[in-house]
């Protein structure tokens, strides 16, 4: 490793990662570096998964105080993982990672999610279902909000786990 004492600061939501695992693979490739997720918004399930899978990653939100951000950096210098107060508060009321039963999508949202998982665009779904582009886009936004996710890959994973789409139907 060229820079064993490097600090990687990353906003997961700004990168085009295929999955959380892809980000973690990058982390494993630079195992001697300290990592700080510095984001505007991270979902509950995402946070839980990261903290269980890779507890050495530190987390700070962009809206946190300067004092908290500085505290996170001091912890990283000492190789001590840090989780900001905001992330702790989010995690306090997190259901188990695979608990899909508590999330309620409407029938229309399930249809839209199913079509997205099949690889269709918002325009294609709107045309095929005789809906406006804006209606489909609103369903898409509601799906993200309800599932507390940041990208379509996570939505598709949810759709598979919840039985909205069969793995055999899904086109990679």
PDB file of C-alpha atoms in Angstrom:
ATOM      1  CA  UNK A   1       0.000   0.000   0.000  1.00  0.00           C
ATOM      2  CA  UNK A   2       1.431   3.337  -1.043  1.00  0.00           C
ATOM      3  CA  UNK A   3      -0.376   5.381   1.619  1.00  0.00           C
ATOM      4  CA  UNK A   4      -1.112   3.224   4.658  1.00  0.00           C
ATOM      5  CA  UNK A   5      -2.146   6.217   6.787  1.00  0.00           C
ATOM      6  CA  UNK A   6      -4.618   7.598   4.264  1.00  0.00           C
ATOM      7  CA  UNK A   7      -8.068   8.869   5.181  1.00  0.00           C
ATOM      8  CA  UNK A   8     -10.846   8.169   2.692  1.00  0.00           C
ATOM      9  CA  UNK A   9     -13.807  10.533   2.994  1.00  0.00           C
ATOM     10  CA  UNK A  10     -16.748   9.388   0.929  1.00  0.00           C
ATOM     11  CA  UNK A  11     -20.357  10.345   0.310  1.00  0.00           C
ATOM     12  CA  UNK A  12     -21.932   7.033  -0.741  1.00  0.00           C
ATOM     13  CA  UNK A  13     -24.942   8.763  -2.271  1.00  0.00           C
ATOM     14  CA  UNK A  14     -22.797  10.728  -4.749  1.00  0.00           C
ATOM     15  CA  UNK A  15     -21.058   7.690  -6.235  1.00  0.00           C
ATOM     16  CA  UNK A  16     -22.462   5.270  -8.763  1.00  0.00           C
ATOM     17  CA  UNK A  17     -21.883   2.127  -6.735  1.00  0.00           C
ATOM     18  CA  UNK A  18     -23.813  -0.923  -7.906  1.00  0.00           C
ATOM     19  CA  UNK A  19     -24.249  -1.999  -4.286  1.00  0.00           C
ATOM     20  CA  UNK A  20     -23.022  -1.407  -0.774  1.00  0.00           C
ATOM     21  CA  UNK A  21     -20.866  -4.496  -1.233  1.00  0.00           C
ATOM     22  CA  UNK A  22     -19.006  -2.822  -4.096  1.00  0.00           C
ATOM     23  CA  UNK A  23     -18.102   0.055  -1.775  1.00  0.00           C
ATOM     24  CA  UNK A  24     -17.024  -2.411   0.908  1.00  0.00           C
ATOM     25  CA  UNK A  25     -14.837  -4.264  -1.601  1.00  0.00           C
ATOM     26  CA  UNK A  26     -13.076  -0.981  -2.289  1.00  0.00           C
ATOM     27  CA  UNK A  27     -12.625  -0.540   1.463  1.00  0.00           C
ATOM     28  CA  UNK A  28     -11.176  -4.050   1.797  1.00  0.00           C
ATOM     29  CA  UNK A  29      -8.706  -3.286  -1.017  1.00  0.00           C
ATOM     30  CA  UNK A  30      -7.413  -0.352   1.031  1.00  0.00           C
ATOM     31  CA  UNK A  31      -7.572  -2.080   4.388  1.00  0.00           C
ATOM     32  CA  UNK A  32      -4.920   0.119   6.017  1.00  0.00           C
ATOM     33  CA  UNK A  33      -6.819   3.330   5.323  1.00  0.00           C
ATOM     34  CA  UNK A  34      -9.299   4.940   7.689  1.00  0.00           C
ATOM     35  CA  UNK A  35     -12.756   5.475   6.170  1.00  0.00           C
ATOM     36  CA  UNK A  36     -15.280   8.202   6.934  1.00  0.00           C
ATOM     37  CA  UNK A  37     -18.737   8.167   5.365  1.00  0.00           C
ATOM     38  CA  UNK A  38     -19.694  11.815   5.175  1.00  0.00           C
ATOM     39  CA  UNK A  39     -23.188  12.161   3.777  1.00  0.00           C
ATOM     40  CA  UNK A  40     -26.278  14.313   3.633  1.00  0.00           C
ATOM     41  CA  UNK A  41     -28.637  11.406   4.233  1.00  0.00           C
ATOM     42  CA  UNK A  42     -28.197   7.678   4.799  1.00  0.00           C
ATOM     43  CA  UNK A  43     -31.016   5.191   5.249  1.00  0.00           C
ATOM     44  CA  UNK A  44     -31.560   3.134   8.404  1.00  0.00           C
ATOM     45  CA  UNK A  45     -31.012  -0.204   6.683  1.00  0.00           C
ATOM     46  CA  UNK A  46     -27.874   1.098   4.984  1.00  0.00           C
ATOM     47  CA  UNK A  47     -26.437   2.300   8.298  1.00  0.00           C
ATOM     48  CA  UNK A  48     -27.272  -0.951  10.059  1.00  0.00           C
ATOM     49  CA  UNK A  49     -25.701  -3.002   7.267  1.00  0.00           C
ATOM     50  CA  UNK A  50     -22.501  -0.927   7.231  1.00  0.00           C
ATOM     51  CA  UNK A  51     -22.070  -1.036  10.998  1.00  0.00           C
ATOM     52  CA  UNK A  52     -22.612  -4.796  11.155  1.00  0.00           C
ATOM     53  CA  UNK A  53     -20.530  -5.626   8.094  1.00  0.00           C
ATOM     54  CA  UNK A  54     -17.664  -3.174   8.577  1.00  0.00           C
ATOM     55  CA  UNK A  55     -17.633  -1.605  12.058  1.00  0.00           C
ATOM     56  CA  UNK A  56     -14.314   0.149  11.394  1.00  0.00           C
ATOM     57  CA  UNK A  57     -16.025   2.699   9.113  1.00  0.00           C
ATOM     58  CA  UNK A  58     -16.823   6.030  10.749  1.00  0.00           C
ATOM     59  CA  UNK A  59     -20.004   7.945   9.952  1.00  0.00           C
ATOM     60  CA  UNK A  60     -20.765  11.678  10.104  1.00  0.00           C
ATOM     61  CA  UNK A  61     -23.621  13.575   8.510  1.00  0.00           C
ATOM     62  CA  UNK A  62     -23.029  16.798   6.591  1.00  0.00           C
ATOM     63  CA  UNK A  63     -25.526  18.667   8.762  1.00  0.00           C
ATOM     64  CA  UNK A  64     -23.672  17.740  11.979  1.00  0.00           C
ATOM     65  CA  UNK A  65     -21.932  20.464  13.932  1.00  0.00           C
ATOM     66  CA  UNK A  66     -18.340  21.390  13.242  1.00  0.00           C
ATOM     67  CA  UNK A  67     -17.470  20.112  16.719  1.00  0.00           C
ATOM     68  CA  UNK A  68     -18.857  16.662  15.912  1.00  0.00           C
ATOM     69  CA  UNK A  69     -17.058  16.521  12.557  1.00  0.00           C
ATOM     70  CA  UNK A  70     -13.787  17.497  14.242  1.00  0.00           C
ATOM     71  CA  UNK A  71     -14.379  14.838  16.884  1.00  0.00           C
ATOM     72  CA  UNK A  72     -14.823  12.221  14.155  1.00  0.00           C
ATOM     73  CA  UNK A  73     -11.554  13.268  12.535  1.00  0.00           C
ATOM     74  CA  UNK A  74      -9.709  13.079  15.884  1.00  0.00           C
ATOM     75  CA  UNK A  75     -11.070   9.559  16.394  1.00  0.00           C
ATOM     76  CA  UNK A  76      -9.907   8.566  12.917  1.00  0.00           C
ATOM     77  CA  UNK A  77      -6.399   9.851  13.608  1.00  0.00           C
ATOM     78  CA  UNK A  78      -6.326   7.498  16.619  1.00  0.00           C
ATOM     79  CA  UNK A  79      -7.820   4.624  14.551  1.00  0.00           C
ATOM     80  CA  UNK A  80     -11.026   4.640  16.609  1.00  0.00           C
ATOM     81  CA  UNK A  81     -14.311   4.290  14.656  1.00  0.00           C
ATOM     82  CA  UNK A  82     -16.794   7.108  15.205  1.00  0.00           C
ATOM     83  CA  UNK A  83     -20.558   7.249  14.739  1.00  0.00           C
ATOM     84  CA  UNK A  84     -22.184  10.656  14.928  1.00  0.00           C
ATOM     85  CA  UNK A  85     -25.153  11.393  17.142  1.00  0.00           C
ATOM     86  CA  UNK A  86     -27.464  11.732  14.122  1.00  0.00           C
ATOM     87  CA  UNK A  87     -26.635   8.219  12.925  1.00  0.00           C
ATOM     88  CA  UNK A  88     -27.060   6.867  16.457  1.00  0.00           C
ATOM     89  CA  UNK A  89     -30.537   8.429  16.647  1.00  0.00           C
ATOM     90  CA  UNK A  90     -31.473   6.912  13.284  1.00  0.00           C
ATOM     91  CA  UNK A  91     -30.261   3.501  14.441  1.00  0.00           C
ATOM     92  CA  UNK A  92     -32.172   3.549  17.733  1.00  0.00           C
ATOM     93  CA  UNK A  93     -35.462   2.814  16.005  1.00  0.00           C
ATOM     94  CA  UNK A  94     -34.243   0.541  13.203  1.00  0.00           C
ATOM     95  CA  UNK A  95     -36.107  -2.703  12.512  1.00  0.00           C
ATOM     96  CA  UNK A  96     -34.006  -5.759  11.616  1.00  0.00           C
ATOM     97  CA  UNK A  97     -32.289  -5.512   8.214  1.00  0.00           C
ATOM     98  CA  UNK A  98     -34.422  -8.177   6.517  1.00  0.00           C
ATOM     99  CA  UNK A  99     -37.735  -7.067   8.039  1.00  0.00           C
ATOM    100  CA  UNK A 100     -39.806  -6.224   4.952  1.00  0.00           C
ATOM    101  CA  UNK A 101     -43.165  -6.774   6.647  1.00  0.00           C
ATOM    102  CA  UNK A 102     -43.295  -3.350   8.324  1.00  0.00           C
ATOM    103  CA  UNK A 103     -42.898  -1.428   5.040  1.00  0.00           C
ATOM    104  CA  UNK A 104     -46.157  -0.769   3.234  1.00  0.00           C
ATOM    105  CA  UNK A 105     -46.016   0.073  -0.453  1.00  0.00           C
ATOM    106  CA  UNK A 106     -49.262   0.798  -2.264  1.00  0.00           C
ATOM    107  CA  UNK A 107     -50.365  -1.521  -5.061  1.00  0.00           C
ATOM    108  CA  UNK A 108     -49.347   1.133  -7.620  1.00  0.00           C
ATOM    109  CA  UNK A 109     -45.903   1.519  -6.053  1.00  0.00           C
ATOM    110  CA  UNK A 110     -45.420  -2.263  -6.167  1.00  0.00           C
ATOM    111  CA  UNK A 111     -46.363  -2.292  -9.857  1.00  0.00           C
ATOM    112  CA  UNK A 112     -43.915   0.535 -10.593  1.00  0.00           C
ATOM    113  CA  UNK A 113     -41.162  -1.153  -8.581  1.00  0.00           C
ATOM    114  CA  UNK A 114     -41.815  -4.418 -10.440  1.00  0.00           C
ATOM    115  CA  UNK A 115     -41.531  -2.672 -13.811  1.00  0.00           C
ATOM    116  CA  UNK A 116     -38.356  -0.841 -12.774  1.00  0.00           C
ATOM    117  CA  UNK A 117     -36.819  -4.142 -11.694  1.00  0.00           C
ATOM    118  CA  UNK A 118     -37.589  -5.471 -15.163  1.00  0.00           C
ATOM    119  CA  UNK A 119     -35.410  -2.683 -16.551  1.00  0.00           C
ATOM    120  CA  UNK A 120     -38.094  -0.320 -17.799  1.00  0.00           C
ATOM    121  CA  UNK A 121     -37.619   3.447 -17.753  1.00  0.00           C
ATOM    122  CA  UNK A 122     -40.054   5.893 -16.196  1.00  0.00           C
ATOM    123  CA  UNK A 123     -41.253   6.898 -19.685  1.00  0.00           C
ATOM    124  CA  UNK A 124     -41.829   3.282 -20.706  1.00  0.00           C
ATOM    125  CA  UNK A 125     -43.794   2.532 -17.531  1.00  0.00           C
ATOM    126  CA  UNK A 126     -45.914   5.667 -17.978  1.00  0.00           C
ATOM    127  CA  UNK A 127     -46.712   4.759 -21.590  1.00  0.00           C
ATOM    128  CA  UNK A 128     -47.474   1.067 -20.889  1.00  0.00           C
ATOM    129  CA  UNK A 129     -49.614   1.766 -17.787  1.00  0.00           C
ATOM    130  CA  UNK A 130     -51.308   4.817 -19.329  1.00  0.00           C
ATOM    131  CA  UNK A 131     -50.018   7.102 -16.563  1.00  0.00           C
ATOM    132  CA  UNK A 132     -48.313  10.474 -16.702  1.00  0.00           C
ATOM    133  CA  UNK A 133     -44.550  10.617 -16.419  1.00  0.00           C
ATOM    134  CA  UNK A 134     -44.976  12.703 -13.247  1.00  0.00           C
ATOM    135  CA  UNK A 135     -47.233  10.097 -11.618  1.00  0.00           C
ATOM    136  CA  UNK A 136     -44.674   7.345 -12.186  1.00  0.00           C
ATOM    137  CA  UNK A 137     -41.909   9.647 -10.955  1.00  0.00           C
ATOM    138  CA  UNK A 138     -43.925  10.395  -7.790  1.00  0.00           C
ATOM    139  CA  UNK A 139     -44.368   6.656  -7.167  1.00  0.00           C
ATOM    140  CA  UNK A 140     -40.621   6.243  -7.619  1.00  0.00           C
ATOM    141  CA  UNK A 141     -39.892   8.992  -5.050  1.00  0.00           C
ATOM    142  CA  UNK A 142     -42.376   7.473  -2.589  1.00  0.00           C
ATOM    143  CA  UNK A 143     -40.721   4.072  -2.957  1.00  0.00           C
ATOM    144  CA  UNK A 144     -37.333   5.588  -2.081  1.00  0.00           C
ATOM    145  CA  UNK A 145     -38.784   7.473   0.881  1.00  0.00           C
ATOM    146  CA  UNK A 146     -40.710   4.510   2.299  1.00  0.00           C
ATOM    147  CA  UNK A 147     -37.851   2.041   1.868  1.00  0.00           C
ATOM    148  CA  UNK A 148     -35.347   4.629   3.128  1.00  0.00           C
ATOM    149  CA  UNK A 149     -32.929   3.842   0.329  1.00  0.00           C
ATOM    150  CA  UNK A 150     -30.631   5.850  -1.914  1.00  0.00           C
ATOM    151  CA  UNK A 151     -30.592   3.995  -5.252  1.00  0.00           C
ATOM    152  CA  UNK A 152     -32.540   1.639  -7.488  1.00  0.00           C
ATOM    153  CA  UNK A 153     -30.238  -1.302  -6.796  1.00  0.00           C
ATOM    154  CA  UNK A 154     -31.342  -1.278  -3.161  1.00  0.00           C
ATOM    155  CA  UNK A 155     -34.979  -0.961  -4.285  1.00  0.00           C
ATOM    156  CA  UNK A 156     -34.606  -4.001  -6.527  1.00  0.00           C
ATOM    157  CA  UNK A 157     -33.021  -5.990  -3.680  1.00  0.00           C
ATOM    158  CA  UNK A 158     -36.036  -5.091  -1.542  1.00  0.00           C
ATOM    159  CA  UNK A 159     -38.411  -6.122  -4.349  1.00  0.00           C
ATOM    160  CA  UNK A 160     -36.756  -9.527  -4.551  1.00  0.00           C
ATOM    161  CA  UNK A 161     -36.768 -10.045  -0.747  1.00  0.00           C
ATOM    162  CA  UNK A 162     -40.394  -8.919  -0.463  1.00  0.00           C
ATOM    163  CA  UNK A 163     -41.520 -11.178  -3.315  1.00  0.00           C
ATOM    164  CA  UNK A 164     -42.596  -8.291  -5.575  1.00  0.00           C
ATOM    165  CA  UNK A 165     -40.367  -9.729  -8.274  1.00  0.00           C
ATOM    166  CA  UNK A 166     -39.092 -13.246  -8.788  1.00  0.00           C
ATOM    167  CA  UNK A 167     -35.331 -13.548  -9.241  1.00  0.00           C
ATOM    168  CA  UNK A 168     -35.981 -15.454 -12.476  1.00  0.00           C
ATOM    169  CA  UNK A 169     -37.741 -12.371 -13.919  1.00  0.00           C
ATOM    170  CA  UNK A 170     -34.991  -9.929 -12.987  1.00  0.00           C
ATOM    171  CA  UNK A 171     -32.694  -8.871 -15.835  1.00  0.00           C
ATOM    172  CA  UNK A 172     -29.225  -8.001 -14.651  1.00  0.00           C
TER     173      UNK A 172
END
